[in-house]
Coordinates of C-alpha atoms in Angstrom, one line a residue:
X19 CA 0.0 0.0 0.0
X20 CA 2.9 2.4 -1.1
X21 CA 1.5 6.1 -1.3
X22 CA 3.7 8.5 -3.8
X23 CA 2.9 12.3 -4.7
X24 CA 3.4 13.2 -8.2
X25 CA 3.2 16.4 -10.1
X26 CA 0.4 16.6 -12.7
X27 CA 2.0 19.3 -15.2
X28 CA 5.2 16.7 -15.6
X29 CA 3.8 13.3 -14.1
X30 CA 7.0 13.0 -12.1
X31 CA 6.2 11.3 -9.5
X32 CA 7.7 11.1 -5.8
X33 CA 7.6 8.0 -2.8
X34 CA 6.2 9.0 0.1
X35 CA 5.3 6.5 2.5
X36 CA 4.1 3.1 3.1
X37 CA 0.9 2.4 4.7
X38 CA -0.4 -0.9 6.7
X39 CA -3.4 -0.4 8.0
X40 CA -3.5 -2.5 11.7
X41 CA -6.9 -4.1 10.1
X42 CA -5.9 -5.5 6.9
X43 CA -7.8 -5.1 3.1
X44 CA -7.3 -3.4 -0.3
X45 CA -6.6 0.4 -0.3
X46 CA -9.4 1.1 -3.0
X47 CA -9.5 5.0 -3.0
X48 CA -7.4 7.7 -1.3
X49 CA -7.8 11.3 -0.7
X50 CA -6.3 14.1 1.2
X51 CA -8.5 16.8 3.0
X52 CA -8.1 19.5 5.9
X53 CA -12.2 19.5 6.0
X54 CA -12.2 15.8 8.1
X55 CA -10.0 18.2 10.8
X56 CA -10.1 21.5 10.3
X57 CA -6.8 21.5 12.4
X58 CA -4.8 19.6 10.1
X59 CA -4.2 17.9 6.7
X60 CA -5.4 14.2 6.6
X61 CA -5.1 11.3 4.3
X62 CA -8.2 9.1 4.2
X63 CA -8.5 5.8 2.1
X64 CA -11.3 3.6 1.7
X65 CA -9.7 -0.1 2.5
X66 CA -12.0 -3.2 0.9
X67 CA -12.2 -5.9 3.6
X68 CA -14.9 -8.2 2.6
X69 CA -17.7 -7.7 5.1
X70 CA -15.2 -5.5 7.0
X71 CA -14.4 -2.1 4.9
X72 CA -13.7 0.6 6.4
X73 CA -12.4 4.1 6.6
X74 CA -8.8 4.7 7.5
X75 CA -7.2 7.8 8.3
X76 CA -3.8 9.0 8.7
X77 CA -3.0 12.4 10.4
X78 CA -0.3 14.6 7.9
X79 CA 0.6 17.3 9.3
X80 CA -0.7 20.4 11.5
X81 CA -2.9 22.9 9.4
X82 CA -0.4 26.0 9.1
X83 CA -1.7 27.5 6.0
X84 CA -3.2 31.1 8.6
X85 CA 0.2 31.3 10.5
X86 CA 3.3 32.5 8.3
X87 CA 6.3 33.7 10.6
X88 CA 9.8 35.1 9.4
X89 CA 12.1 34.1 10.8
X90 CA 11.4 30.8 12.1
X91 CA 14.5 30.2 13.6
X92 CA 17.4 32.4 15.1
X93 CA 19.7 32.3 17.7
X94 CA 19.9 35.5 20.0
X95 CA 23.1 36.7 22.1
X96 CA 22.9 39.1 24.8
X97 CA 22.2 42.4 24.7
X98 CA 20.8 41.3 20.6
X99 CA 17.4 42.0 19.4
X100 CA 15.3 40.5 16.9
X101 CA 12.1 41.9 15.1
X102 CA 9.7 39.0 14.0
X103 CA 6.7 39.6 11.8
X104 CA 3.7 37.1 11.4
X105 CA 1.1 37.6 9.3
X106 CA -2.4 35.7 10.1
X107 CA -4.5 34.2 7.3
X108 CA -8.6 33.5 7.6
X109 CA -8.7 32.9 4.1
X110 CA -10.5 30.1 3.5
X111 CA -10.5 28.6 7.2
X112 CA -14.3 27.9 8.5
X113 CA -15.8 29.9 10.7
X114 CA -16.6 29.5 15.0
X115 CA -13.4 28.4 15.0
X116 CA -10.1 29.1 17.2
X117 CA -6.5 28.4 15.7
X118 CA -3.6 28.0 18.0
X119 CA 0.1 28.0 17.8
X120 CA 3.3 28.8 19.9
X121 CA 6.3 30.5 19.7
X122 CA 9.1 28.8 21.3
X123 CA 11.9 30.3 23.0
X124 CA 14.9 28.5 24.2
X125 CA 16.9 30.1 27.2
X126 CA 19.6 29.6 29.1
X127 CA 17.9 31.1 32.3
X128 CA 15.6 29.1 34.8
X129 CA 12.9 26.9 33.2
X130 CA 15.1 26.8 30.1
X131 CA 12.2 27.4 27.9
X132 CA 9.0 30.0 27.4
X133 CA 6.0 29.6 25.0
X134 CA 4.1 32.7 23.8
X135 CA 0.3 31.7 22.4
X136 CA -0.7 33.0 19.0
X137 CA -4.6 32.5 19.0
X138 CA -6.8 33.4 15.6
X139 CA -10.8 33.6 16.1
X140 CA -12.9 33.2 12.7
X141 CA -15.7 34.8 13.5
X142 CA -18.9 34.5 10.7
X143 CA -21.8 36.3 10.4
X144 CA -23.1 34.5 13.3
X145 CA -21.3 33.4 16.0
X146 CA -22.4 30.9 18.9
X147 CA -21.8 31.3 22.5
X148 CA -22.1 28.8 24.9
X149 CA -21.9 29.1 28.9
X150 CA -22.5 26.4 31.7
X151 CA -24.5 28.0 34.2
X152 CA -24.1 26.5 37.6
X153 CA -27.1 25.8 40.2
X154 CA -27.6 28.8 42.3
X155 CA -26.4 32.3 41.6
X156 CA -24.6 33.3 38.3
X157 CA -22.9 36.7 36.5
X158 CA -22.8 36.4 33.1
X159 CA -22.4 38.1 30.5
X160 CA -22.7 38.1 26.0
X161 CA -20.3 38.6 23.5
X162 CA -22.8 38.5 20.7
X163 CA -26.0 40.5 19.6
X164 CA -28.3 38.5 18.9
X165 CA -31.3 39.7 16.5
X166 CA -34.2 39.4 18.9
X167 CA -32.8 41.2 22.7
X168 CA -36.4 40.4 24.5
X169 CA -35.5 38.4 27.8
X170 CA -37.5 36.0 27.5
X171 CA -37.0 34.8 24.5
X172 CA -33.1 34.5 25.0
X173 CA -33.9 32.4 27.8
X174 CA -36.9 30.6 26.9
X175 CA -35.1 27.2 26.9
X176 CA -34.3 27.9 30.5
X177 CA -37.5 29.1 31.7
X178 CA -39.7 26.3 29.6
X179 CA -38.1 23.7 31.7
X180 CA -38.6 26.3 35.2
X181 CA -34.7 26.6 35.9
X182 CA -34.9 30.1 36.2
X183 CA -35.5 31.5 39.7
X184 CA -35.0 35.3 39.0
X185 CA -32.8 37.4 36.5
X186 CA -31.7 40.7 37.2
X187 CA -29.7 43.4 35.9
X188 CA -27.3 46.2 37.6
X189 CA -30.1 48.3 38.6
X190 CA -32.3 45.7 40.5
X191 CA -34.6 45.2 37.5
X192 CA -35.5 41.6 37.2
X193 CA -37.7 38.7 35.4
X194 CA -39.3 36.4 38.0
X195 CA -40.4 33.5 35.4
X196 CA -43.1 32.0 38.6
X197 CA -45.0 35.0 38.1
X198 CA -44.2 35.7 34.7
X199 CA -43.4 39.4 35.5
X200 CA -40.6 41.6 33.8
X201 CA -39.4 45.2 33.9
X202 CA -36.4 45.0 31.9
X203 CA -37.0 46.9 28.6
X204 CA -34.3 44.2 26.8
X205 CA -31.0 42.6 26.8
X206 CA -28.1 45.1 26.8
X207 CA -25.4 43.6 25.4
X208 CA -23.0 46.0 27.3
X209 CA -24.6 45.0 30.8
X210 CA -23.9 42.1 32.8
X211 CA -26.4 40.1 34.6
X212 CA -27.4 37.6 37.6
X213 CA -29.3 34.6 36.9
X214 CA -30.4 32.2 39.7
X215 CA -30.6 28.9 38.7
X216 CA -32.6 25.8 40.1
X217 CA -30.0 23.1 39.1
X218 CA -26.9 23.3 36.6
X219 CA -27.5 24.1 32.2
X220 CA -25.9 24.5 29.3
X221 CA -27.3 27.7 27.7
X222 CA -26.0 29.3 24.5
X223 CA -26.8 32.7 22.8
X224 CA -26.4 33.2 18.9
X225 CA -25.7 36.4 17.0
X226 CA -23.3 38.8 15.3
X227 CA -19.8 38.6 17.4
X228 CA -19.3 41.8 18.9
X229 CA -15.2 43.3 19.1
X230 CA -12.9 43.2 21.4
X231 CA -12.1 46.4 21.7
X232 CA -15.8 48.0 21.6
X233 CA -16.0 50.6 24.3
X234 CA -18.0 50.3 27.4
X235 CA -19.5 53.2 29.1
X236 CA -19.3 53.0 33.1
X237 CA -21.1 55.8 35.4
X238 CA -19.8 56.7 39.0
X239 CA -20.2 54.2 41.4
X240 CA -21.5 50.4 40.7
X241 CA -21.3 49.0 37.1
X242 CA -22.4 45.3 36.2
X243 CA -21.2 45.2 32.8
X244 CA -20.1 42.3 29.6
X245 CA -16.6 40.7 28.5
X246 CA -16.5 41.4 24.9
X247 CA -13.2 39.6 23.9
X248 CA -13.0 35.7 23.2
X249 CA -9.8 35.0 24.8
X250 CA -9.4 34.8 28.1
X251 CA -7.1 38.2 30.1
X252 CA -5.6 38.7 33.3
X253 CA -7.8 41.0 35.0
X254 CA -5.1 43.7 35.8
X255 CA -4.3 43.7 31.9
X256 CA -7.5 43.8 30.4
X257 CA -8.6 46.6 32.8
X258 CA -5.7 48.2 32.7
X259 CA -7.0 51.2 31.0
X260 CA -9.0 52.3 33.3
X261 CA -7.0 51.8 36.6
X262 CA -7.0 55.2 37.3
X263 CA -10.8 55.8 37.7
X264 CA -11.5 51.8 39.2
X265 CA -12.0 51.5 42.6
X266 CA -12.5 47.4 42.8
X267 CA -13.1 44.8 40.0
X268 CA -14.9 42.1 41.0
X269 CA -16.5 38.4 39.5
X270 CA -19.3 36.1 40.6
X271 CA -17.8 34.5 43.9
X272 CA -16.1 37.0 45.0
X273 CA -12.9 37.8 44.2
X274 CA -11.7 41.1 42.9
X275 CA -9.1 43.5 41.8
X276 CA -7.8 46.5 44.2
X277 CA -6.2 48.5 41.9
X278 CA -5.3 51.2 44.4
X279 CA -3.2 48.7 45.9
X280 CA -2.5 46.4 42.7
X281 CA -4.1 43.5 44.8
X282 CA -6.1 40.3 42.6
X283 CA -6.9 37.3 42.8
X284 CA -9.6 37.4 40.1
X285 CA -7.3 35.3 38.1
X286 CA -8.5 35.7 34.1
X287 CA -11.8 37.6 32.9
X288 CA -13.3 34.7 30.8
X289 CA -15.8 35.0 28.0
X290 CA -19.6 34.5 29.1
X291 CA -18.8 35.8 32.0
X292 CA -20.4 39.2 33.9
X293 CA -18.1 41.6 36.0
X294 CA -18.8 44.1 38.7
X295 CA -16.8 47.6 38.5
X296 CA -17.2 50.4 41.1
X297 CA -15.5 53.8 39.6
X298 CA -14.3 56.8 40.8
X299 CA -16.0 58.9 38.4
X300 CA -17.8 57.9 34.5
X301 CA -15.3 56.1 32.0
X302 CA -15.3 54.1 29.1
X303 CA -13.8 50.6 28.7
X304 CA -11.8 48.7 26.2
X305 CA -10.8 45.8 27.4
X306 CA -7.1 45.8 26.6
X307 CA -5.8 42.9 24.4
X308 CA -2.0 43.1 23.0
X309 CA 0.9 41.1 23.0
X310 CA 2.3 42.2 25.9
X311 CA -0.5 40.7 28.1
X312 CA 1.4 37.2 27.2
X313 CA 3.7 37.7 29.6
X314 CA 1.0 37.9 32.6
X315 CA 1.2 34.7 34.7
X316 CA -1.6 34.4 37.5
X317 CA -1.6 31.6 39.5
X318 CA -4.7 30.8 41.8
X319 CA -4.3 27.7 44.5
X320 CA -7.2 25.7 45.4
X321 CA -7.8 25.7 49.2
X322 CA -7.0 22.8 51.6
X323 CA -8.4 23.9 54.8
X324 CA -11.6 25.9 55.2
X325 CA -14.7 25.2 52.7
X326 CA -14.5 27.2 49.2
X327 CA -18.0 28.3 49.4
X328 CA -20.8 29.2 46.6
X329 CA -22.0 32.6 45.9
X330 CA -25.4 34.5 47.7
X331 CA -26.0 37.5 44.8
X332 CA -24.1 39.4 47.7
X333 CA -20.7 39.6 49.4
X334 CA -17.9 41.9 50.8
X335 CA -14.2 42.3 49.7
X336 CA -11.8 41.9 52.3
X337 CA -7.5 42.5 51.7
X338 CA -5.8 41.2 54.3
X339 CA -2.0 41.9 54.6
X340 CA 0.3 40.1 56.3
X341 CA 3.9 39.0 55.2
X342 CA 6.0 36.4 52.5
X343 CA 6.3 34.1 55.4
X344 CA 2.7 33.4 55.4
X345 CA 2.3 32.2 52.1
X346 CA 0.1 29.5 51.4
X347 CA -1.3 29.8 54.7
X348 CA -5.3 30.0 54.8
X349 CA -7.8 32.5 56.2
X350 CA -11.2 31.6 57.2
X351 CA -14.5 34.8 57.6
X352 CA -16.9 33.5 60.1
X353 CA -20.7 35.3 61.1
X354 CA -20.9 36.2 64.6
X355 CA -23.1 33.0 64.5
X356 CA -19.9 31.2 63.9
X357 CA -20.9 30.5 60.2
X358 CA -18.0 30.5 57.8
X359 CA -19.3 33.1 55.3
X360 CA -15.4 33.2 53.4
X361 CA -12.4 32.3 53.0
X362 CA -8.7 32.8 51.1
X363 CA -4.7 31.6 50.4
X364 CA -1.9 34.0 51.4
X365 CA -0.3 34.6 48.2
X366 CA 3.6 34.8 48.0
X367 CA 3.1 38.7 48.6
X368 CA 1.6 38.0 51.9
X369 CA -1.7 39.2 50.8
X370 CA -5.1 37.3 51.1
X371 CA -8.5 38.1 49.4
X372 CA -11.4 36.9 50.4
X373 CA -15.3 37.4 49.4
X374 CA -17.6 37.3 52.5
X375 CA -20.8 36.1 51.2
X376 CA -23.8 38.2 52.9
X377 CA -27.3 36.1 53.3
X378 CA -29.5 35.6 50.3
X379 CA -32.6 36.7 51.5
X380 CA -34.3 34.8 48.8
X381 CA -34.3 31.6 50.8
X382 CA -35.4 30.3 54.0
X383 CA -31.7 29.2 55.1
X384 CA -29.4 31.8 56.3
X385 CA -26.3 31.5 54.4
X386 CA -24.5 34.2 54.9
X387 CA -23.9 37.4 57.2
X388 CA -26.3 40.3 57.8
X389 CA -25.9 44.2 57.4
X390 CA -23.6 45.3 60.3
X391 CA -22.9 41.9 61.5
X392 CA -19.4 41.7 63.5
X393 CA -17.2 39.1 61.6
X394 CA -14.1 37.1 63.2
X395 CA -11.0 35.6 61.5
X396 CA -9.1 32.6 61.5
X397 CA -5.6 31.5 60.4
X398 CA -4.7 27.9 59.5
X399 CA -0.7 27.5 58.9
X400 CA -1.0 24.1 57.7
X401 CA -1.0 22.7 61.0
X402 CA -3.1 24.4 63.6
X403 CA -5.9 26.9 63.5
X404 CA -5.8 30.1 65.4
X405 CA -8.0 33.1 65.8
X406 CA -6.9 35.9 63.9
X407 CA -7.1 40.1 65.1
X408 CA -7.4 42.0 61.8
X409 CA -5.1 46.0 62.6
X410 CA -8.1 48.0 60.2
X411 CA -6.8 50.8 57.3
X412 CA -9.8 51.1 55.6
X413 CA -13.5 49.9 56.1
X414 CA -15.1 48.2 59.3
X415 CA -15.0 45.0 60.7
X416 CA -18.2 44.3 60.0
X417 CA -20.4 43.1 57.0
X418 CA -21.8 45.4 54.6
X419 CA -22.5 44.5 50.7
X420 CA -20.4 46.0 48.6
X421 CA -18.0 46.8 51.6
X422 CA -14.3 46.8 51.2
X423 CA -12.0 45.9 54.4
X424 CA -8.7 46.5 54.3
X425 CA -6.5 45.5 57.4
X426 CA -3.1 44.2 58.6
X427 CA -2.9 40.6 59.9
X428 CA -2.1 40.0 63.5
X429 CA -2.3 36.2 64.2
X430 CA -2.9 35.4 68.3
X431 CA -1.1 31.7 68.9
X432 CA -2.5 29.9 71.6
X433 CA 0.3 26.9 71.2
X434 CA 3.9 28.1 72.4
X435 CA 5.9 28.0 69.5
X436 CA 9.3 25.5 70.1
X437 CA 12.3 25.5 67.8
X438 CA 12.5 23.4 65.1
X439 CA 11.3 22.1 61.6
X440 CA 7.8 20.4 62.8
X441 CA 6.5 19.7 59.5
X442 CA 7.7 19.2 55.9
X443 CA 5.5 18.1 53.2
X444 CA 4.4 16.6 50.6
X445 CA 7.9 14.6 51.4
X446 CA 9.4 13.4 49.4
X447 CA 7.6 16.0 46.4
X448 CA 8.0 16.5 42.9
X449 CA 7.4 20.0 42.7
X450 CA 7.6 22.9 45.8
X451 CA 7.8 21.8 49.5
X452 CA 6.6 24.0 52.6
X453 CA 8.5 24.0 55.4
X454 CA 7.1 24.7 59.1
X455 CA 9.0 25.6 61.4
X456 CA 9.1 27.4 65.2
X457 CA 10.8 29.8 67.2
X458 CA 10.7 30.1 71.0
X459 CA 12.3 33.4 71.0
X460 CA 13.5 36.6 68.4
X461 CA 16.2 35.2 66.2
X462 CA 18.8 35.3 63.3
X463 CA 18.6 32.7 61.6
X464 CA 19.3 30.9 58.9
X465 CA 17.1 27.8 56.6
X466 CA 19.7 25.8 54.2
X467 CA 20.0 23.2 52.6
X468 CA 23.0 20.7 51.4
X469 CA 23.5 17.5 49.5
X470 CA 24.4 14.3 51.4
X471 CA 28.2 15.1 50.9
X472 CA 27.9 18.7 52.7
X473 CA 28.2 20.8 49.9
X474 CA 25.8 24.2 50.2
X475 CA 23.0 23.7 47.6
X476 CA 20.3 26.8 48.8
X477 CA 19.9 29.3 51.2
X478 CA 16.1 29.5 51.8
X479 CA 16.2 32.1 54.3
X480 CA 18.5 34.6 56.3
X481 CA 17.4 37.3 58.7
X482 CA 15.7 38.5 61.8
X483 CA 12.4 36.5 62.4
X484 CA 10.1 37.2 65.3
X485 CA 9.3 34.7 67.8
X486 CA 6.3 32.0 66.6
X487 CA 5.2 29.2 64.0
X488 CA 7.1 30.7 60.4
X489 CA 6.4 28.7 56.8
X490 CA 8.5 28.7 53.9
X491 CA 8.6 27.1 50.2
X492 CA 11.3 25.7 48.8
X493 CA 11.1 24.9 45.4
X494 CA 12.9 21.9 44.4
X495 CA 12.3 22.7 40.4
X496 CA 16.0 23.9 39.9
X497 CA 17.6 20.4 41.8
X498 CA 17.8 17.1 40.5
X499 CA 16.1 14.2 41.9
X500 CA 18.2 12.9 45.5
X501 CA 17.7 13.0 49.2
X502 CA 19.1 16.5 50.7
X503 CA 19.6 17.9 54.6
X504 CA 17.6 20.6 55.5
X505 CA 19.0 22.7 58.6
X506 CA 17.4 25.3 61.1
X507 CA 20.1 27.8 62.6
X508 CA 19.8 30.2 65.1
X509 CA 21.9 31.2 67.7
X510 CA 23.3 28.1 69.9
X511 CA 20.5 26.1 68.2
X512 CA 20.8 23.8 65.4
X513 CA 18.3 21.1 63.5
X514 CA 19.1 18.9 60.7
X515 CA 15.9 17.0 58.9
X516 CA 16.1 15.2 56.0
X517 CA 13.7 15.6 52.1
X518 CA 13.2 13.8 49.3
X519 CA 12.6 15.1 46.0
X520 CA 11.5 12.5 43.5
X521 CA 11.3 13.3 39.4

């Protein structure tokens, strides 16, 4: 089954490959296509196998006729520069569909290697958006305008099958389905909105894509307004025009986007998505998309300790400052009640977000805090949990929605610390390793770390620390696999414990 290619003008002709097809038969027909995968060219053949034929298809190559880069190669020394131009290509490719490729740059420097995404949308006449609403309160949001913006029609599938408990928009206009009453004139496109959902759906919205980069209009004070673009952005980039008039950012459960104090942990703005802004004073919005919002890493951790909870419709941002020590450490928000109404990760700033959800008054069970309700902290270090005193700079310690709290941690221990590395894990790890250790009293000290033979491999930490429970990461990416000695020095006080790091 010998495949050749040959030139039609001359009939020379060329070998290519052989084929054997795992099940056997006659190659009868053959034809290549990039309409079987719109991501690549493939080579189909029709194989005669008695009762048996079949369809067999060989993958050729990765569809590259949109993405044309000069140079593709190059070697850069330091202090050199290189200009690179790329041209993208929709000509012919079908539509509703995203293209992706990388630029790959080797380096000497940690991590020996960075990837920059090149993303094409072809966008039709009509473009389809879909968005997987969760049970209980959603903000979402449409990147498309559809030809018919009455309400109820868009979400007539929802509502024909009663999974539609209220909608409402930034004003407190809403459609309550149950009673089949409405007082919002139509969808804005612009807006964002809150839909509260009996159980979990798939819901899409079809119309003429809308760009990027159309402006937004925001007024003083609350906004609930759309995510035009299709890609996903940090939120500090894609807001960064308007940093100067934007009090706080914030998403569906919670978590915002201080840029006073250049504080989020919103992570990406998505598409499909809604977003709450409070301004300063009236602004438009462009949500900014350029290359240089590649090189924007956010990383969001998962919680290990307290519950991550759902959203109410309501909450209050709190940014809680403590110091790099504490990263990875958790904070829990409790009710006076002694409800856990929030919760959030130190980053590796020493900063903590955290959404305290207020009571949806919608239901029967209170899940959540009332107005002027005191609230209460906790800290978990990964081993114990202690309450928490909060030093206030801005806002009260109490719950108010839409309240921001800004204070300075102050953790109360109620176990005496005692020297020494009480906890290491995960050990052995493939990837970072927290370290917990004590101090009875102030202290220089010093966290290192040595191969078996002796030799110096890190220095972790070096300086003044304050008498207590301290955490640290070491990350174990830039050592090879081996068992290493990690030692606690302070003055007249030394411990040696031992980690495995596994590759």
């Amino acid at each position: 089954q010998i495949v050749t290619k040959m030139n039609p003008e001359t009939n020379d002709t060329m070998f290519v490959a052989i084929l054997e097809p795992e099940g056997g038969g006659t190659p009868a027909a053959a034809y290549s296509t990039n309409q079987f995968d719109v991501y690549s060219w493939v080579y189909i053949a029709i194989s005669n196998d008695g009762p048996n034929d079949r369809i067999d298809i060989w993958q050729i190559d990765a569809r590259r006729d949109w993405f044309e880069l000069d140079p593709t190669t190059g070697t850069l020394n330091p202090d050199d520069t290189q200009d690179f131009v790329l041209n993208l290509n929709s000509a012919g490719l079908p539509e509703d569909i995203r293209f992706e490729a990388e630029l790959r740059f080797s380096h000497n420097a940690v991590g020996g290697e960075f990837n920059l995404l090149v993303a094409l949308d072809v966008l039709g006449g009509e473009r389809r958006l879909e968005l997987d609403l969760t049970e209980g309160w959603n903000l979402i949001s449409i990147n498309v305008e559809p030809e018919n913006l009455d309400v109820r029609e868009l979400l007539g599938t929802l509502t024909d099958e009663d999974k539609v408990i209220i909608f409402k928009n930034g004003i407190g206009q809403f459609y309550l389905p149950e009673r089949n009453f409405i007082n919002i004139d139509g969808w804005d496109v612009s807006d964002g909105y809150q839909i509260n959902m009996t159980e979990a759906s798939l819901w899409e919205a079809r119309g003429a894509p809308i760009p990027a980069d159309q402006p937004i209009q925001l007024v003083e004070g609350w906004n609930m307004k759309a995510y035009f673009p299709t890609q996903p952005i940090d939120a500090i980039a894609a807001l960064a025009g308007i940093a100067d008039q934007l009090i706080i950012a914030k998403d569906v459960f919670g978590a915002f986007y201080l840029a006073e104090f250049g504080f989020s942990n919103m992570g990406d703005l998505s598409e499909g998505q809604g977003y709450q802004y409070k301004m300063s004073e009236p602004a438009e919005l462009i949500y900014q998309v350029g290359e240089e919002l590649a090189w924007i890493e956010t990383a969001v951790s998962g919680l290990q300790h307290f519950e991550t909870l759902s959203p109410t419709g309501v909450d209050m941002s709190i940014l809680l400052v403590g110091n790099p020590t504490m990263s990875d450490q958790e904070i829990g928000v409790y009710s006076s009640g002694g409800q856990l109404i929030g919760s959030g990760k130190i980053d590796s700033d020493g900063n903590c977000g955290i959404a305290a959800r207020g009571d949806d008054i919608s239901t029967v069970v209170v899940d959540g805090a009332g107005t002027d309700e005191k609230l209460f902290f906790k800290l978990w270090d990964g081993v114990d949990e202690t309450d928490l005193n909060i030093t206030v700079k801005s806002g009260e310690v109490s719950w108010a929605n839409g309240g921001i709290l800004i204070g300075d941690i102050e953790p109360v221990s109620t176990t005496p610390a005692t020297f020494g590395i009480h906890e290491t894990y995960p050990n052995p790890t493939n990837g970072p390793m927290k370290l917990l250790f004590g101090l009875e009293a102030d202290s220089r000290i010093s966290v290192t770390v040595s191969d078996l033979s002796g030799r110096l491999v890190e220095t972790l930490v070096r300086g003044e620390y304050k008498a207590g429970h301290h955490q640290l990461i070491w990350d174990t990416d830039v050592v090879p696999s081996g068992l290493y000695l990690v030692k606690l020095s302070a003055p007249g006080m030394k411990q040696t414990i031992k980690a495995a790091v596994l590759k």
